[in-house]
CSV table of C-alpha atoms and ligand atoms in Angstrom, one decimal:
chain,number,residue,atom,x,y,z
A,1,UNK,CA,165.4,154.1,55.1
A,2,UNK,CA,166.3,157.2,53.3
A,3,UNK,CA,165.7,157.7,49.7
A,4,UNK,CA,166.5,160.4,47.1
A,5,UNK,CA,164.4,163.3,47.0
A,6,UNK,CA,161.8,164.2,44.0
A,7,UNK,CA,159.7,167.4,44.1
A,8,UNK,CA,156.7,167.6,42.4
A,9,UNK,CA,154.1,170.5,42.3
A,10,UNK,CA,150.2,169.6,42.3
A,11,UNK,CA,148.1,170.7,39.4
A,12,UNK,CA,146.3,173.8,39.6
A,13,UNK,CA,142.6,174.4,38.6
A,14,UNK,CA,144.2,176.7,36.2
A,15,UNK,CA,145.9,173.8,34.3
A,16,UNK,CA,143.5,174.4,31.1
A,17,UNK,CA,145.6,177.8,30.7
A,18,UNK,CA,148.9,176.3,29.8
A,19,UNK,CA,151.2,177.3,27.4
A,20,UNK,CA,150.7,175.2,24.3
A,21,UNK,CA,152.0,175.5,20.7
A,22,UNK,CA,148.5,174.7,19.2
A,23,UNK,CA,145.4,175.1,21.3
A,24,UNK,CA,144.4,171.3,22.6
A,25,UNK,CA,141.1,170.0,21.6
A,26,UNK,CA,139.3,169.2,23.9
A,27,UNK,CA,140.6,171.8,26.8
A,28,UNK,CA,143.0,170.5,29.2
A,29,UNK,CA,141.5,169.0,31.8
A,30,UNK,CA,142.8,169.8,35.3
A,31,UNK,CA,140.8,166.9,36.8
A,32,UNK,CA,142.3,164.4,34.5
A,33,UNK,CA,145.9,166.0,34.9
A,34,UNK,CA,145.5,165.9,38.8
A,35,UNK,CA,144.6,161.9,38.5
A,36,UNK,CA,147.9,161.3,36.4
A,37,UNK,CA,150.0,163.6,38.7
A,38,UNK,CA,148.8,161.4,41.6
A,39,UNK,CA,149.5,158.0,39.7
A,40,UNK,CA,152.7,160.0,38.4
A,41,UNK,CA,154.1,160.8,42.0
A,42,UNK,CA,153.1,157.1,43.0
A,43,UNK,CA,155.2,155.8,40.6
A,44,UNK,CA,158.4,157.8,41.5
A,45,UNK,CA,157.6,156.8,45.2
A,46,UNK,CA,157.2,152.9,44.2
A,47,UNK,CA,160.5,153.1,42.2
A,48,UNK,CA,162.6,154.4,45.0
A,49,UNK,CA,162.3,158.3,45.4
A,50,UNK,CA,161.0,160.1,48.4
A,51,UNK,CA,158.4,162.4,46.7
A,52,UNK,CA,157.9,166.0,48.0
A,53,UNK,CA,154.8,167.6,46.8
A,54,UNK,CA,154.3,171.2,47.3
A,55,UNK,CA,150.9,173.4,46.3
A,56,UNK,CA,149.8,174.2,43.1
A,57,UNK,CA,150.0,177.7,42.0
A,58,UNK,CA,146.8,179.1,40.6
A,59,UNK,CA,148.7,182.2,38.9
A,60,UNK,CA,150.7,179.8,36.9
A,61,UNK,CA,149.0,176.9,34.7
A,62,UNK,CA,152.5,175.3,33.9
A,63,UNK,CA,153.8,175.1,37.4
A,64,UNK,CA,153.4,171.3,37.4
A,65,UNK,CA,156.4,171.1,35.2
A,66,UNK,CA,158.6,172.1,37.8
A,67,UNK,CA,161.9,170.6,36.2
A,68,UNK,CA,161.9,173.8,34.1
A,69,UNK,CA,162.3,176.2,37.1
A,70,UNK,CA,165.6,174.8,38.5
A,71,UNK,CA,168.7,172.3,37.8
A,72,UNK,CA,170.1,170.6,40.5
A,73,UNK,CA,173.4,169.2,40.6
A,74,UNK,CA,175.0,167.4,43.7
A,75,UNK,CA,173.5,169.1,46.6
A,76,UNK,CA,172.9,172.5,44.8
A,77,UNK,CA,170.2,174.0,42.6
A,78,UNK,CA,170.5,176.8,40.3
A,79,UNK,CA,167.1,178.5,39.7
A,80,UNK,CA,166.4,179.2,36.2
A,81,UNK,CA,165.3,182.3,34.4
A,82,UNK,CA,162.5,180.7,32.3
A,83,UNK,CA,162.4,181.2,28.3
A,84,UNK,CA,158.6,182.0,28.2
A,85,UNK,CA,158.0,185.0,30.2
A,86,UNK,CA,154.6,183.5,31.7
A,87,UNK,CA,156.3,181.2,33.6
A,88,UNK,CA,159.1,183.2,35.5
A,89,UNK,CA,156.6,183.6,38.6
A,90,UNK,CA,156.9,179.8,39.0
A,91,UNK,CA,160.6,180.0,40.1
A,92,UNK,CA,159.5,181.6,43.4
A,93,UNK,CA,157.8,178.6,44.7
A,94,UNK,CA,160.4,176.4,43.6
A,95,UNK,CA,163.2,178.3,45.6
A,96,UNK,CA,160.9,178.2,48.8
A,97,UNK,CA,160.7,174.4,48.4
A,98,UNK,CA,164.5,173.6,47.5
A,99,UNK,CA,165.5,176.1,50.5
A,100,UNK,CA,165.4,173.2,53.2
A,101,UNK,CA,166.9,170.5,51.0
A,102,UNK,CA,169.8,172.1,48.8
A,103,UNK,CA,171.9,175.1,48.5
A,104,UNK,CA,170.1,177.8,46.2
A,105,UNK,CA,171.8,179.7,43.6
A,106,UNK,CA,170.0,182.0,41.5
A,107,UNK,CA,171.2,182.9,38.0
A,108,UNK,CA,171.3,186.5,36.8
A,109,UNK,CA,168.2,187.5,34.8
A,110,UNK,CA,170.0,188.1,31.6
A,111,UNK,CA,169.5,185.2,29.5
A,112,UNK,CA,167.0,182.2,29.5
A,113,UNK,CA,167.3,178.7,30.7
A,114,UNK,CA,164.7,175.9,31.1
A,115,UNK,CA,165.5,172.8,33.0
A,116,UNK,CA,163.8,170.7,30.2
A,117,UNK,CA,166.8,171.7,28.3
A,118,UNK,CA,169.3,170.3,30.7
A,119,UNK,CA,170.4,166.7,30.3
A,120,UNK,CA,172.8,165.2,33.0
A,121,UNK,CA,174.4,161.8,31.8
A,122,UNK,CA,177.2,160.6,34.1
A,123,UNK,CA,179.5,163.6,34.5
A,124,UNK,CA,178.1,165.4,31.5
A,125,UNK,CA,176.0,168.1,31.3
A,126,UNK,CA,174.2,168.6,28.0
A,127,UNK,CA,172.6,172.4,27.2
A,128,UNK,CA,170.1,172.7,24.7
A,129,UNK,CA,170.0,176.0,23.1
A,130,UNK,CA,166.6,176.6,21.2
A,131,UNK,CA,163.3,178.1,21.8
A,132,UNK,CA,163.9,178.4,25.8
A,133,UNK,CA,167.3,178.5,26.5
A,134,UNK,CA,169.8,180.9,25.0
A,135,UNK,CA,173.8,181.4,25.0
A,136,UNK,CA,173.8,183.7,28.3
A,137,UNK,CA,171.6,181.3,30.0
A,138,UNK,CA,173.8,178.3,28.8
A,139,UNK,CA,176.8,180.6,30.5
A,140,UNK,CA,175.2,180.7,33.9
A,141,UNK,CA,174.3,177.0,33.8
A,142,UNK,CA,177.9,176.0,32.5
A,143,UNK,CA,179.7,177.9,35.4
A,144,UNK,CA,177.3,176.0,38.1
A,145,UNK,CA,178.3,172.9,36.5
A,146,UNK,CA,181.9,173.6,36.1
A,147,UNK,CA,182.3,174.6,39.4
A,148,UNK,CA,180.9,170.8,40.2
A,149,UNK,CA,183.3,169.3,38.2
A,150,UNK,CA,181.1,168.5,35.3
A,151,UNK,CA,182.1,168.5,31.6
A,152,UNK,CA,179.5,170.5,29.7
A,153,UNK,CA,178.4,170.5,26.0
A,154,UNK,CA,176.0,172.8,24.4
A,155,UNK,CA,173.7,171.3,21.9
A,156,UNK,CA,171.5,172.9,19.3
A,157,UNK,CA,168.0,171.8,19.6
A,158,UNK,CA,166.6,171.0,16.3
A,159,UNK,CA,162.7,170.9,16.4
A,160,UNK,CA,161.5,170.0,19.8
A,161,UNK,CA,160.4,172.5,22.7
A,162,UNK,CA,163.3,171.2,24.8
A,163,UNK,CA,166.2,169.3,24.4
A,164,UNK,CA,164.9,166.6,26.8
A,165,UNK,CA,161.4,166.4,24.7
A,166,UNK,CA,163.6,164.1,22.4
A,167,UNK,CA,166.4,162.6,24.7
A,168,UNK,CA,166.9,161.4,28.1
A,169,UNK,CA,169.1,159.1,29.8
A,170,UNK,CA,168.4,155.5,31.0
A,171,UNK,CA,172.0,155.2,32.7
A,172,UNK,CA,175.3,156.9,33.2
A,173,UNK,CA,176.1,156.5,29.7
A,174,UNK,CA,173.1,155.6,27.7
A,175,UNK,CA,170.6,157.9,26.0
A,176,UNK,CA,167.3,157.5,24.2
A,177,UNK,CA,167.6,160.0,21.3
A,178,UNK,CA,165.1,161.0,18.5
A,179,UNK,CA,166.5,162.9,15.3
A,180,UNK,CA,164.2,165.8,16.3
A,181,UNK,CA,166.0,166.7,19.4
A,182,UNK,CA,169.3,167.2,18.1
A,183,UNK,CA,172.3,166.2,15.7
A,184,UNK,CA,173.6,162.7,16.7
A,185,UNK,CA,177.0,163.5,16.3
A,186,UNK,CA,177.0,165.8,19.4
A,187,UNK,CA,176.3,162.9,21.7
A,188,UNK,CA,179.8,161.5,20.6
A,189,UNK,CA,181.2,159.2,23.5
A,190,UNK,CA,177.7,158.1,24.6
A,191,UNK,CA,175.9,155.3,23.9
A,192,UNK,CA,173.0,156.3,21.7
A,193,UNK,CA,169.5,154.1,21.2
A,194,UNK,CA,167.8,155.5,18.5
A,195,UNK,CA,163.9,156.1,19.1
A,196,UNK,CA,162.0,155.5,15.5
A,197,UNK,CA,158.6,157.0,14.8
A,198,UNK,CA,157.1,160.6,14.4
A,199,UNK,CA,157.1,161.5,18.1
A,200,UNK,CA,160.1,162.8,19.8
A,201,UNK,CA,158.5,162.4,23.5
A,202,UNK,CA,158.9,158.5,22.9
A,203,UNK,CA,162.7,159.4,24.0
A,204,UNK,CA,161.7,161.3,27.3
A,205,UNK,CA,161.9,158.7,30.1
A,206,UNK,CA,162.7,159.0,33.7
A,207,UNK,CA,165.4,156.6,35.5
A,208,UNK,CA,164.3,155.6,39.0
A,209,UNK,CA,166.4,154.8,42.0
A,210,UNK,CA,165.9,151.0,42.1
A,211,UNK,CA,167.0,150.8,38.2
A,212,UNK,CA,163.5,150.8,36.6
A,213,UNK,CA,162.6,153.3,34.1
A,214,UNK,CA,159.5,155.1,34.0
A,215,UNK,CA,158.1,155.3,30.1
A,216,UNK,CA,154.7,157.4,29.2
A,217,UNK,CA,151.9,154.5,28.7
A,218,UNK,CA,150.7,156.3,25.3
A,219,UNK,CA,154.4,155.8,24.0
A,220,UNK,CA,154.7,152.0,23.7
A,221,UNK,CA,158.0,152.2,21.9
A,222,UNK,CA,159.7,153.5,24.9
A,223,UNK,CA,158.7,150.7,26.9
A,224,UNK,CA,160.1,148.1,24.0
A,225,UNK,CA,163.3,149.9,23.7
A,226,UNK,CA,163.8,150.2,27.5
A,227,UNK,CA,163.0,146.5,27.9
A,228,UNK,CA,165.7,145.6,24.8
A,229,UNK,CA,168.3,147.4,26.7
A,230,UNK,CA,167.6,144.7,29.8
A,231,UNK,CA,165.9,147.4,32.1
A,232,UNK,CA,162.6,147.3,33.5
A,233,UNK,CA,160.0,149.9,31.9
A,234,UNK,CA,157.1,151.1,34.4
A,235,UNK,CA,154.7,152.7,32.7
A,236,UNK,CA,152.3,155.7,33.7
A,237,UNK,CA,149.8,157.7,31.7
A,238,UNK,CA,150.8,161.3,31.2
A,239,UNK,CA,148.8,162.0,28.1
A,240,UNK,CA,147.1,165.1,29.5
A,241,UNK,CA,150.4,166.7,30.4
A,242,UNK,CA,151.7,165.7,26.7
A,243,UNK,CA,148.7,167.7,25.3
A,244,UNK,CA,150.3,170.7,27.1
A,245,UNK,CA,153.6,170.0,25.5
A,246,UNK,CA,155.2,168.2,28.6
A,247,UNK,CA,157.0,164.8,29.1
A,248,UNK,CA,157.6,162.6,31.9
A,249,UNK,CA,160.7,164.3,33.2
A,250,UNK,CA,159.5,168.1,33.3
A,251,UNK,CA,157.0,166.9,36.1
A,252,UNK,CA,159.8,166.6,38.7
A,253,UNK,CA,163.1,167.9,40.1
A,254,UNK,CA,164.8,164.6,40.9
A,255,UNK,CA,167.9,165.3,43.6
A,256,UNK,CA,169.9,162.0,43.1
A,257,UNK,CA,172.0,163.1,46.2
A,258,UNK,CA,169.6,164.5,48.5
A,259,UNK,CA,168.1,161.9,50.6
A,260,UNK,CA,165.0,161.8,53.0
A,261,UNK,CA,163.3,159.3,55.3
B,1,CIR,C1,155.4,174.9,28.3
B,1,CIR,O1,155.2,175.1,27.3
B,1,CIR,O2,156.3,175.7,29.1
B,1,CIR,C2,154.6,174.0,29.0
B,1,CIR,N1,153.2,173.9,28.7
B,1,CIR,C3,155.3,172.9,28.9
B,1,CIR,C4,156.8,172.6,29.6
B,1,CIR,C5,157.3,171.1,29.3
B,1,CIR,N2,158.3,171.2,29.8
B,1,CIR,C6,159.5,170.3,29.6
B,1,CIR,O3,159.5,169.7,28.6
B,1,CIR,N3,160.7,170.5,30.2
């Protein structure tokens, strides 16, 4: 049986040197992260993805956050130019892994774009403008998305690292939204479920092909909201990645139109 592909990137020993807004105490532990990453990949697989794992990259501690390095629309990928210069070298590994799966395009090195700022809901692509993605980066993605008949909206990010740090989709029209991510008015036309509380990451979930929704175990609010929508939450512990400022979505590149046995 063929299933949509999800690409993940293994945790390197250097994971303890990830870029973080504040130094994590205690320091990040690559062994814990690796264990959690394994469970994350298993949950994607159980939910209907064919998971492809590429090796970790010791030179790039943040490389497990593979979502930031490419945006996939249909059967094509746009390689990004990440906003944090220390992460730009991650893109080569993603490029190599995607080569056999999708048509790959590279954006010009003017402007910055992180995949974590790109939310696809139905045929709409929301591009967050903030700490990691600028207008020139958004221009590249907009051209790529419009060529694939998507409508595009630019959304200033309020205070989260990425747009998706506080906004994600549970189906083709419904989003979980935390006010720290963006202005609610910019989500006009979508069904918006507000996530209460102090932690925007509770709004970061992953849709699984079988219809269930992956939620972070340390964010019980996500599971409640997802269940309230009549969907089945599947919890996975990604707390070590949260300490590195990452959420569930950033740990994989999901290709809904690319199938593999
Ligand atoms: C970074 O600061 O770039 C990483 N430590 C975390 C990236 C998380 N990515 C994401 O939310 N899309």
